[in-house]
Coordinates of C-alpha atoms in Angstrom, one line a residue:
Chain A
Q1 CA 290.5 -36.7 -85.1
K2 CA 291.8 -39.7 -83.3
E3 CA 290.9 -40.2 -79.7
V4 CA 294.5 -41.0 -78.9
E5 CA 297.5 -39.5 -80.6
Q6 CA 301.0 -41.0 -80.4
D7 CA 304.1 -40.0 -82.2
P8 CA 305.0 -43.0 -84.3
G9 CA 308.7 -42.2 -84.4
P10 CA 310.8 -44.0 -85.2
L11 CA 313.0 -43.0 -82.2
S12 CA 316.6 -44.1 -82.1
V13 CA 318.7 -43.5 -79.0
P14 CA 322.1 -44.6 -77.6
E15 CA 322.3 -47.2 -74.8
G16 CA 321.9 -45.6 -71.4
A17 CA 319.8 -42.7 -72.7
I18 CA 316.5 -41.5 -71.0
V19 CA 313.6 -42.1 -73.3
S20 CA 310.3 -40.2 -73.2
L21 CA 307.3 -41.6 -75.0
N22 CA 304.1 -39.6 -75.1
C23 CA 300.4 -39.8 -75.9
T24 CA 297.7 -37.2 -75.9
Y25 CA 294.0 -37.9 -75.8
S26 CA 290.8 -36.1 -76.3
N27 CA 288.2 -38.2 -74.4
S28 CA 287.9 -36.8 -70.9
A29 CA 286.0 -40.0 -69.9
F30 CA 289.2 -42.0 -70.0
Q31 CA 289.8 -43.3 -66.5
Y32 CA 292.7 -45.7 -66.7
F33 CA 295.9 -45.6 -68.8
M34 CA 298.3 -48.4 -69.8
W35 CA 301.5 -48.9 -71.7
Y36 CA 302.1 -52.0 -73.8
R37 CA 305.4 -53.2 -75.3
Q38 CA 305.4 -55.0 -78.6
Y39 CA 308.5 -56.8 -79.9
S40 CA 308.8 -57.5 -83.5
R41 CA 306.5 -60.3 -84.7
K42 CA 305.0 -60.7 -81.3
G43 CA 301.7 -59.6 -79.6
P44 CA 301.8 -56.7 -77.2
E45 CA 302.5 -57.3 -73.5
L46 CA 301.5 -55.0 -70.6
L47 CA 304.2 -52.9 -69.1
M48 CA 302.3 -50.6 -66.7
Y49 CA 298.9 -49.2 -65.9
T50 CA 297.5 -46.4 -63.7
Y51 CA 294.2 -44.9 -62.8
S52 CA 295.2 -41.5 -61.4
S53 CA 297.2 -38.5 -62.3
G54 CA 300.7 -38.5 -61.1
N55 CA 303.7 -40.8 -61.4
K56 CA 304.0 -44.6 -61.1
E57 CA 307.4 -46.2 -61.0
D58 CA 308.5 -49.8 -61.8
G59 CA 312.2 -50.3 -62.1
R60 CA 313.6 -48.3 -64.9
F61 CA 310.1 -47.4 -66.1
T62 CA 308.0 -44.5 -64.9
A63 CA 304.5 -43.8 -66.2
Q64 CA 303.1 -40.3 -65.8
V65 CA 299.6 -39.1 -66.2
D66 CA 298.3 -35.5 -66.4
K67 CA 294.5 -35.6 -66.7
S68 CA 294.2 -31.9 -66.8
S69 CA 296.3 -31.7 -69.9
K70 CA 295.1 -35.0 -71.3
Y71 CA 298.7 -36.2 -71.6
I72 CA 300.5 -39.3 -70.6
S73 CA 304.1 -40.3 -70.8
L74 CA 306.4 -43.3 -70.3
F75 CA 310.0 -42.7 -69.3
I76 CA 312.6 -45.2 -69.6
R77 CA 315.9 -44.7 -67.7
D78 CA 319.2 -46.3 -68.5
S79 CA 317.7 -47.6 -71.8
Q80 CA 319.0 -51.0 -73.0
P81 CA 319.1 -52.6 -76.4
S82 CA 316.5 -55.1 -75.1
D83 CA 314.1 -52.2 -74.8
S84 CA 314.0 -51.9 -78.5
A85 CA 310.4 -52.4 -79.4
T86 CA 307.2 -50.6 -80.3
Y87 CA 305.5 -49.0 -77.3
L88 CA 301.7 -48.5 -77.3
C89 CA 299.7 -46.4 -75.0
A90 CA 296.1 -47.5 -74.3
M91 CA 293.3 -46.1 -72.3
G92 CA 289.7 -46.9 -71.3
E93 CA 286.7 -45.4 -69.7
T94 CA 285.6 -48.0 -67.2
S95 CA 286.6 -51.4 -66.2
G96 CA 285.8 -54.1 -68.8
S97 CA 285.0 -51.6 -71.5
R98 CA 286.7 -51.3 -74.8
L99 CA 290.4 -50.2 -74.9
T100 CA 291.6 -47.5 -77.2
F101 CA 295.2 -47.8 -78.3
G102 CA 297.7 -45.1 -79.7
E103 CA 299.5 -45.9 -83.0
G104 CA 302.6 -47.0 -81.2
T105 CA 306.1 -45.5 -81.1
Q106 CA 309.0 -47.6 -82.5
L107 CA 312.0 -47.4 -80.3
T108 CA 315.6 -48.6 -81.1
V109 CA 318.3 -48.5 -78.5
N110 CA 321.7 -48.7 -80.0
P111 CA 324.6 -50.4 -78.1
Chain B
E1 CA 301.9 -73.0 -70.0
A2 CA 299.4 -70.1 -69.9
Q3 CA 298.8 -68.9 -73.4
V4 CA 296.5 -67.6 -76.1
T5 CA 296.8 -69.4 -79.4
Q6 CA 295.6 -68.3 -82.8
N7 CA 295.2 -70.3 -86.0
P8 CA 296.2 -69.9 -88.7
R9 CA 299.3 -67.7 -88.2
Y10 CA 299.4 -66.7 -91.9
L11 CA 296.6 -66.8 -94.4
I12 CA 296.2 -65.6 -98.0
T13 CA 292.8 -65.8 -99.5
V14 CA 290.6 -64.2 -102.1
T15 CA 287.8 -61.8 -102.0
G16 CA 284.5 -63.3 -100.9
K17 CA 285.8 -66.6 -99.6
K18 CA 284.5 -67.1 -96.0
L19 CA 287.2 -67.7 -93.4
T20 CA 287.5 -68.2 -89.7
V21 CA 290.4 -67.4 -87.5
T22 CA 290.4 -69.4 -84.3
C23 CA 291.4 -68.1 -80.9
S24 CA 291.7 -70.2 -77.7
Q25 CA 293.0 -69.4 -74.2
N26 CA 293.8 -71.8 -71.4
M27 CA 293.6 -69.3 -68.5
N28 CA 289.9 -69.5 -67.7
H29 CA 289.6 -65.8 -68.6
E30 CA 286.2 -64.3 -68.9
Y31 CA 287.1 -61.4 -71.3
M32 CA 288.3 -61.9 -74.8
S33 CA 288.8 -59.6 -77.7
W34 CA 289.9 -59.2 -81.3
Y35 CA 292.1 -56.4 -82.7
R36 CA 293.5 -55.5 -86.0
Q37 CA 296.8 -53.7 -86.4
D38 CA 297.5 -51.5 -89.4
P39 CA 300.4 -49.1 -90.2
G40 CA 299.5 -45.6 -89.3
L41 CA 296.4 -46.7 -87.5
G42 CA 297.7 -48.9 -84.6
L43 CA 295.7 -51.5 -82.8
R44 CA 291.9 -51.1 -83.2
Q45 CA 289.4 -53.3 -81.3
I46 CA 287.0 -55.2 -83.5
Y47 CA 284.8 -57.1 -81.1
Y48 CA 285.1 -58.1 -77.4
S49 CA 283.3 -60.5 -75.2
M50 CA 282.7 -60.2 -71.4
N51 CA 281.7 -63.8 -71.0
V52 CA 280.0 -66.7 -72.8
E53 CA 277.3 -65.6 -75.1
V54 CA 278.1 -61.9 -74.3
T55 CA 279.7 -59.9 -77.1
D56 CA 279.9 -56.3 -78.0
K57 CA 281.3 -54.2 -80.9
G58 CA 284.6 -52.5 -80.7
D59 CA 285.8 -49.6 -82.9
V60 CA 285.8 -51.4 -86.3
P61 CA 283.2 -54.3 -86.3
E62 CA 282.0 -53.9 -89.9
G63 CA 282.6 -57.0 -92.0
Y64 CA 283.4 -59.2 -89.0
K65 CA 281.4 -61.6 -86.8
V66 CA 282.2 -63.4 -83.6
S67 CA 280.7 -66.0 -81.3
R68 CA 281.5 -67.0 -77.8
K69 CA 279.9 -70.4 -77.2
E70 CA 282.6 -71.6 -74.9
K71 CA 284.7 -69.7 -72.4
R72 CA 288.0 -70.7 -73.9
N73 CA 287.2 -70.0 -77.6
F74 CA 286.5 -66.8 -79.4
P75 CA 286.6 -67.2 -83.2
L76 CA 286.7 -64.3 -85.7
I77 CA 284.6 -64.9 -88.8
L78 CA 284.9 -63.0 -92.1
E79 CA 281.9 -63.9 -94.1
S80 CA 282.9 -62.2 -97.3
P81 CA 286.5 -60.9 -96.9
S82 CA 287.6 -57.8 -98.9
P83 CA 291.1 -56.5 -99.6
N84 CA 290.6 -53.7 -97.0
Q85 CA 290.6 -56.5 -94.3
T86 CA 294.2 -57.3 -95.1
S87 CA 295.8 -56.8 -91.8
L88 CA 297.5 -58.3 -88.7
Y89 CA 295.0 -59.7 -86.3
F90 CA 295.5 -60.2 -82.6
C91 CA 293.3 -62.1 -80.1
A92 CA 293.6 -61.2 -76.4
S93 CA 292.1 -62.4 -73.1
S94 CA 292.1 -61.2 -69.5
S95 CA 290.5 -62.2 -66.3
T96 CA 287.8 -59.5 -66.2
G97 CA 288.6 -57.1 -68.9
P98 CA 290.7 -53.9 -69.0
P99 CA 292.5 -52.6 -67.1
N100 CA 293.5 -56.1 -66.1
E101 CA 296.4 -57.3 -68.1
Q102 CA 295.4 -58.6 -71.5
F103 CA 297.3 -61.5 -72.8
F104 CA 297.8 -61.3 -76.6
G105 CA 298.1 -64.2 -79.0
P106 CA 301.0 -64.3 -81.5
G107 CA 299.0 -62.7 -84.3
T108 CA 297.5 -63.9 -87.6
R109 CA 298.6 -62.1 -90.8
L110 CA 295.8 -62.1 -93.3
T111 CA 296.1 -61.1 -96.9
V112 CA 292.9 -60.8 -99.0
L113 CA 293.5 -60.6 -102.7

């Protein structure tokens, strides 16, 4: 069983839709949680990270962590065609340790 | 411009022929790592380095070697490549390791015949 499970999609939505991307994990030692965005033929880039359960908002993006359920989500409001990319969740146990990524969800936002 | 560079970007080789993929960063980062990305498996960490001369295994280190003799460089060595090492490889660096933002290179697509 993978430590981090992520629905690979693909997910296709119309412009302006609210998008929900999700990951579940099995390792209760994970302390911090991150979302990376990867455009086609590019390396991933960090979108958001959080340590604690609850919500963290940054513009149109909201990261949500529920440690009791071992479940994290990324919400994208008012989605734009420029949001079309693969979104990867990632998590780790302690600072500086190895990072474990989900498989990635491929998102397409149609104009 | 702050960046992570990898060379080569594309490589086709044959089984058993030793190869090195170079990685260099110009941000004075202490932490560097190598990942491979495969369909259905996502990004998996191969090795990481907390600083010069300090390296540790990630999730899939078998068949790979690394060295960190200088802060800016972190080459990935495949002593005897096999077809199951055909993949997309990314190098990344960050100031002090996760959760600090990791800056990824552009990727190296390796095919082993």
